[in-house]
Amino acid sequence: MEEPFVKTEIRKDENIVYKRTDLLVDRPLSYCPGCGHGVVHRMLMETLEEMDIQDKTIGVSPVGCSVLAYDFMNIDMLGAAHGRAPALATAIKRLWPNKFVFTYQGDGDLAAIGTAETIHACNRGENFTIIFINNGIYGMTGGQMAPTTLPGMRSSTSPYGRDVQTMGHPLKITELIANLPGVYYVTRQAVHTPSHVRKTKKAIRKAFEQQKENKGIAFIEVVSNCNSGWKMTPVQSNKWMEENMFPFYPLGDIKLDGKLIQKSEIAK
Amino acid sequence: MGELRLMKGNEAVAEAAIRAGCDGYFGYPITPQSEVMEYLMAEKPHERTGMVVLQAESETASINMLYGAAGTGKMVMTSSSSPGISLMQEGISYMAGAELPAVIVNVVRGGPGLGTIQPSQADYFQAVKGGGHGDYKLVVLAPASVQEMCDHVKLGFDLAFKYRNPVMILSDGAIGQMMEKVVLFDPIPRRSEEDLIKQNPWAATGKPKSREHIIITSLDLDPAGQERVNLKLQAKYKKIEENEILYETLGCEDAEFIFVAFGLSARICQKSMDLARAKGIKIGLFRPITLFPFPVKAIHDLGKKVKGMLVVEMNAGQMIEDVKLSVGCSIKIEHYGRFGGIIPTPDEVVKALETQIIGG
């Protein structure tokens, strides 16, 4: 076995300032190098560790790239059918009101096949947290067009670019959700730079703190890249995301403390 | 003796759920079973026992709410009727795959498609042979009275948790809607969270430091792993077949001919038996109560003693396939059925017996 890079004599408990949280299972992630999923997983698990609620949390994973999220998150979890995570979470939270419950969903899962479950759970004002990863594409099935694919954007089922006349417009589901009275907190974040990562983590913390107070749905969209699906290098994909995704899906808080703070732009 | 009441079958299901210690009901309105949720909402079970009742946005959502709650070890139920049960097949398959206990009540109406709101038994194949995708089985109970609508809820929960498997109560619009006297069993308190965790160590209830994290899923991408999952399921179904068969016989001791019927059809056949016996025909009734596990051996043994069987169903001939497989080819076995919401009369059943079996 190779000598570890860090010399053992300085790797003492008192010298450790940062390490992987034990709430992430020590195994390789199934995500492509450069993908944002792993970062969001880590922010989520660090938050649960800092709040010391591992034993009080039940998570629901989706179908999509993060279908195996339950293998990486060291908490009790249920794998939902495609789009149905908010239905599972509704029942779990209703029957375990003292637990923390969250769903982790992609754009196809949350904004296409699961639209009804998403909107109705939000409208009922269920007390759980939704983490929504929007990369504008179906990653796991090989890069097909998603409900959030931008106009003109290429995918394997829109190979000449999304033609909104025949393929429909991208769905700004987060703005739709924000207008529902059962929803307390809506924000759109990113994880491609350290400062964005920090903001995302703060948003997750806020969502779980509010869940403790039964405030209603907290909805965190993370606009992320899909370098494999977009057929770019990770660096190119992050640049493309800043130039194309962020103008269409602007970052920042949309609803705070139950009040809309940004004029919703459901269609441009 | 428990409390005696006059109730609709649908109301008996609802009252039985509260009394069985059910933790949650999730449903969506559809005729002819909407009284289940109506009764539950009116009864305020959250005040009686703490039970949660929620009207979902669709049957798809209801069954997935069931999946979520059952994955945490909670005792949960839904009810619907044929088109709604078709929508639930996705979730039912996932629950069977993830081995989750729950009770699903199907108050069957005539199909296919939107069909009719009148009673039918045309969902036998869907309930017994799978319905959703993949190799799986539900335990299927077929009540023939309002009393059994009540009793099968309690029995259903017992079997669901004993085998960690969804249980379907396959009723029909007539049994759901008709009123009969019913003896209600004494209420069983809902389990405490501590007891639930102790009794269901497989459930996702929040990971303490003392154990590994629990994952509820029906996914195993490794073919060898998925085959192991399937083999485990098949072994479980075999155990259910060995231990849980229920049926009822009436007048089979001296019978030369047999009616085989479940649920409402069996009620009609009871009257047909009286009419036929008055004519001197030695006829008995065999009523499967569990449709899965199917009483294969009992029907096989009966087939050795009699000259013929008439399988009476409110469908185009579904259970008859299982009766024929059970008996073999030694005797005459015919089907008599009405569809689309028509309930056969006792007289026409006797006529069918005379023309198709005795004279045929």
Short mmCIF file of C-alpha atoms in Angstrom, two decimals, chain A residues 30-264:
data_model
loop_
_atom_site.label_atom_id
_atom_site.label_comp_id
_atom_site.label_asym_id
_atom_site.label_seq_id
_atom_site.Cartn_x
_atom_site.Cartn_y
_atom_site.Cartn_z
CA SER A 30 -22.21 7.13 -9.41
CA TYR A 31 -22.19 10.66 -10.85
CA CYS A 32 -20.04 11.84 -13.77
CA PRO A 33 -16.94 13.81 -12.80
CA GLY A 34 -17.87 17.49 -12.89
CA CYS A 35 -21.54 16.95 -11.98
CA GLY A 36 -23.12 19.05 -9.23
CA HIS A 37 -25.08 16.24 -7.57
CA GLY A 38 -22.22 15.18 -5.28
CA VAL A 39 -21.80 18.72 -3.96
CA VAL A 40 -25.50 19.04 -3.15
CA HIS A 41 -25.43 15.62 -1.45
CA ARG A 42 -22.59 16.83 0.70
CA MET A 43 -24.22 20.14 1.63
CA LEU A 44 -27.40 18.31 2.55
CA MET A 45 -25.66 15.71 4.69
CA GLU A 46 -23.41 18.30 6.37
CA THR A 47 -26.53 20.24 7.32
CA LEU A 48 -28.19 17.19 8.89
CA GLU A 49 -24.97 16.46 10.79
CA GLU A 50 -24.64 20.02 12.06
CA MET A 51 -28.29 19.99 13.19
CA ASP A 52 -27.69 16.52 14.71
CA ILE A 53 -30.87 15.12 13.13
CA GLN A 54 -29.56 12.01 11.35
CA ASP A 55 -31.81 9.80 13.50
CA LYS A 56 -34.82 12.04 12.93
CA THR A 57 -34.57 12.32 9.14
CA ILE A 58 -36.26 10.25 6.44
CA GLY A 59 -35.32 11.04 2.85
CA VAL A 60 -36.97 10.15 -0.45
CA SER A 61 -34.89 9.68 -3.58
CA PRO A 62 -36.23 9.95 -7.15
CA VAL A 63 -35.79 8.18 -10.45
CA GLY A 64 -33.09 9.79 -12.53
CA CYS A 65 -29.35 10.29 -12.05
CA SER A 66 -29.84 10.49 -8.28
CA VAL A 67 -31.89 7.28 -8.10
CA LEU A 68 -29.09 5.80 -5.97
CA ALA A 69 -28.86 8.82 -3.63
CA TYR A 70 -29.89 6.42 -0.84
CA ASP A 71 -26.62 4.54 -1.32
CA PHE A 72 -24.61 7.70 -0.62
CA MET A 73 -26.63 9.33 2.14
CA ASN A 74 -26.14 7.58 5.46
CA ILE A 75 -29.73 8.05 6.61
CA ASP A 76 -32.93 6.02 6.29
CA MET A 77 -34.35 6.52 2.80
CA LEU A 78 -37.04 5.34 0.41
CA GLY A 79 -36.64 5.12 -3.35
CA ALA A 80 -39.77 6.50 -5.02
CA ALA A 81 -41.24 5.67 -8.40
CA HIS A 82 -40.57 8.31 -11.06
CA GLY A 83 -42.09 11.63 -9.98
CA ARG A 84 -43.88 10.28 -6.92
CA ALA A 85 -41.47 11.41 -4.21
CA PRO A 86 -43.75 14.23 -2.93
CA ALA A 87 -46.59 11.70 -2.44
CA LEU A 88 -44.31 9.46 -0.36
CA ALA A 89 -43.01 12.42 1.61
CA THR A 90 -46.55 13.68 2.26
CA ALA A 91 -47.58 10.42 3.91
CA ILE A 92 -44.32 9.99 5.81
CA LYS A 93 -44.46 13.50 7.28
CA ARG A 94 -48.17 13.22 8.13
CA LEU A 95 -47.54 9.96 10.01
CA TRP A 96 -44.21 11.00 11.53
CA PRO A 97 -44.75 14.71 12.24
CA ASN A 98 -41.67 14.86 14.49
CA LYS A 99 -39.30 13.61 11.80
CA PHE A 100 -37.52 15.72 9.19
CA VAL A 101 -38.56 14.66 5.69
CA PHE A 102 -37.13 15.70 2.35
CA THR A 103 -37.33 14.73 -1.30
CA TYR A 104 -34.40 14.96 -3.68
CA GLN A 105 -35.57 15.23 -7.29
CA GLY A 106 -34.39 16.09 -10.78
CA ASP A 107 -36.19 18.18 -13.40
CA GLY A 108 -37.77 15.31 -15.33
CA ASP A 109 -38.92 13.69 -12.10
CA LEU A 110 -40.29 16.83 -10.47
CA ALA A 111 -41.45 18.98 -13.41
CA ALA A 112 -42.67 16.40 -15.96
CA ILE A 113 -43.91 13.04 -14.73
CA GLY A 114 -44.36 14.20 -11.14
CA THR A 115 -45.96 17.60 -11.81
CA ALA A 116 -49.26 16.67 -10.16
CA GLU A 117 -47.62 15.21 -7.06
CA THR A 118 -45.29 18.22 -6.79
CA ILE A 119 -47.97 20.89 -7.17
CA HIS A 120 -50.50 19.25 -4.89
CA ALA A 121 -48.04 18.49 -2.09
CA CYS A 122 -46.88 22.12 -2.29
CA ASN A 123 -50.43 23.45 -2.42
CA ARG A 124 -51.44 21.42 0.63
CA GLY A 125 -48.57 23.07 2.45
CA GLU A 126 -46.98 19.82 3.54
CA ASN A 127 -44.16 20.32 6.02
CA PHE A 128 -41.23 18.86 4.15
CA THR A 129 -38.29 20.09 2.12
CA ILE A 130 -37.87 19.64 -1.63
CA ILE A 131 -34.40 19.73 -3.15
CA PHE A 132 -34.81 20.17 -6.90
CA ILE A 133 -31.80 19.74 -9.18
CA ASN A 134 -32.40 21.43 -12.55
CA ASN A 135 -29.87 20.64 -15.25
CA GLY A 136 -32.26 20.97 -18.17
CA ILE A 137 -31.86 17.42 -19.39
CA TYR A 138 -32.59 13.77 -18.65
CA GLY A 139 -29.11 12.70 -17.64
CA MET A 140 -29.53 9.08 -16.64
CA THR A 141 -31.43 7.93 -19.73
CA GLY A 142 -28.85 9.52 -21.99
CA GLY A 143 -29.52 13.21 -22.50
CA GLN A 144 -33.10 13.54 -23.69
CA MET A 145 -35.10 16.79 -23.66
CA ALA A 146 -36.45 17.73 -20.22
CA PRO A 147 -39.31 20.04 -19.23
CA THR A 148 -36.63 22.61 -18.33
CA THR A 149 -34.53 22.28 -21.51
CA LEU A 150 -33.91 25.80 -22.85
CA PRO A 151 -35.35 27.00 -26.20
CA GLY A 152 -32.96 26.00 -28.96
CA MET A 153 -31.00 23.70 -26.64
CA ARG A 154 -29.88 20.44 -28.17
CA SER A 155 -30.60 17.08 -26.61
CA SER A 156 -30.87 13.54 -27.97
CA THR A 157 -34.62 14.02 -28.54
CA SER A 158 -34.26 17.61 -29.73
CA PRO A 159 -31.17 17.06 -31.88
CA TYR A 160 -31.73 20.27 -33.85
CA GLY A 161 -32.51 22.29 -30.75
CA ARG A 162 -35.73 22.66 -28.76
CA ASP A 163 -38.33 24.16 -31.07
CA VAL A 164 -40.86 25.70 -28.71
CA GLN A 165 -43.54 25.70 -31.42
CA THR A 166 -43.61 21.91 -31.56
CA MET A 167 -41.87 20.83 -28.33
CA GLY A 168 -43.37 23.30 -25.92
CA HIS A 169 -41.74 25.90 -23.70
CA PRO A 170 -39.43 25.21 -20.79
CA LEU A 171 -41.43 25.01 -17.56
CA LYS A 172 -40.46 27.44 -14.80
CA ILE A 173 -41.99 25.21 -12.19
CA THR A 174 -40.23 26.97 -9.32
CA GLU A 175 -42.05 30.23 -10.10
CA LEU A 176 -45.33 28.29 -10.34
CA ILE A 177 -44.69 26.67 -6.97
CA ALA A 178 -43.81 30.01 -5.37
CA ASN A 179 -47.31 31.30 -6.10
CA LEU A 180 -48.98 28.57 -4.04
CA PRO A 181 -50.12 29.57 -0.54
CA GLY A 182 -48.87 26.33 1.04
CA VAL A 183 -45.30 27.17 0.10
CA TYR A 184 -43.23 29.12 2.63
CA TYR A 185 -39.72 29.35 1.20
CA VAL A 186 -38.55 29.20 -2.42
CA THR A 187 -35.04 29.85 -3.58
CA ARG A 188 -32.90 29.12 -6.62
CA GLN A 189 -29.22 28.42 -6.06
CA ALA A 190 -26.17 26.89 -7.77
CA VAL A 191 -23.11 24.89 -6.70
CA HIS A 192 -20.47 25.64 -9.35
CA THR A 193 -18.34 28.02 -7.25
CA PRO A 194 -17.41 28.01 -3.55
CA SER A 195 -19.56 31.08 -2.83
CA HIS A 196 -22.57 29.50 -4.54
CA VAL A 197 -21.98 26.28 -2.59
CA ARG A 198 -22.02 28.23 0.66
CA LYS A 199 -25.29 29.97 -0.29
CA THR A 200 -26.89 26.65 -1.21
CA LYS A 201 -25.89 25.19 2.13
CA LYS A 202 -27.36 28.18 3.95
CA ALA A 203 -30.60 27.71 2.02
CA ILE A 204 -30.74 24.03 3.01
CA ARG A 205 -30.18 24.94 6.65
CA LYS A 206 -32.93 27.55 6.51
CA ALA A 207 -35.32 25.01 4.95
CA PHE A 208 -34.73 22.43 7.67
CA GLU A 209 -34.98 25.03 10.45
CA GLN A 210 -38.33 26.12 9.03
CA GLN A 211 -39.47 22.50 8.80
CA LYS A 212 -38.92 22.25 12.55
CA GLU A 213 -41.48 25.05 12.92
CA ASN A 214 -44.03 23.42 10.53
CA LYS A 215 -44.02 26.40 8.19
CA GLY A 216 -44.99 24.53 5.02
CA ILE A 217 -43.04 23.57 1.94
CA ALA A 218 -39.46 24.75 1.52
CA PHE A 219 -38.43 24.43 -2.11
CA ILE A 220 -34.79 24.73 -3.11
CA GLU A 221 -33.94 24.64 -6.79
CA VAL A 222 -30.29 24.11 -7.62
CA VAL A 223 -29.47 25.00 -11.21
CA SER A 224 -26.71 22.59 -12.11
CA ASN A 225 -24.70 21.37 -15.02
CA CYS A 226 -24.78 18.11 -16.93
CA ASN A 227 -21.47 18.07 -18.72
CA SER A 228 -22.05 14.57 -20.10
CA GLY A 229 -25.56 15.28 -21.34
CA TRP A 230 -24.61 18.70 -22.67
CA LYS A 231 -21.54 17.13 -24.34
CA MET A 232 -19.06 19.58 -22.78
CA THR A 233 -16.15 19.50 -20.40
CA PRO A 234 -17.08 20.32 -16.80
CA VAL A 235 -15.46 23.78 -17.14
CA GLN A 236 -17.25 24.50 -20.43
CA SER A 237 -20.53 23.31 -18.95
CA ASN A 238 -20.28 25.65 -15.97
CA LYS A 239 -19.53 28.58 -18.27
CA TRP A 240 -22.43 27.61 -20.54
CA MET A 241 -24.69 27.35 -17.50
CA GLU A 242 -23.77 30.87 -16.35
CA GLU A 243 -24.32 32.30 -19.83
CA ASN A 244 -27.52 30.45 -20.77
CA MET A 245 -29.23 28.80 -17.78
CA PHE A 246 -28.89 31.66 -15.25
CA PRO A 247 -30.53 34.33 -17.49
CA PHE A 248 -33.53 32.02 -17.94
CA TYR A 249 -33.47 30.65 -14.38
CA PRO A 250 -32.20 33.64 -12.34
CA LEU A 251 -30.59 32.77 -9.01
CA GLY A 252 -31.79 34.10 -5.69
CA ASP A 253 -34.70 33.93 -3.27
CA ILE A 254 -38.16 33.90 -4.83
CA LYS A 255 -40.29 33.56 -1.70
CA LEU A 256 -39.23 34.28 1.85
CA ASP A 257 -41.31 33.79 5.01
CA GLY A 258 -44.36 33.01 2.88
CA LYS A 259 -44.05 36.22 0.82
CA LEU A 260 -43.08 36.56 -2.83
CA ILE A 261 -40.06 38.83 -3.09
CA GLN A 262 -39.45 38.65 -6.79
CA LYS A 263 -41.90 39.14 -9.63
CA SER A 264 -42.41 35.70 -11.03
#
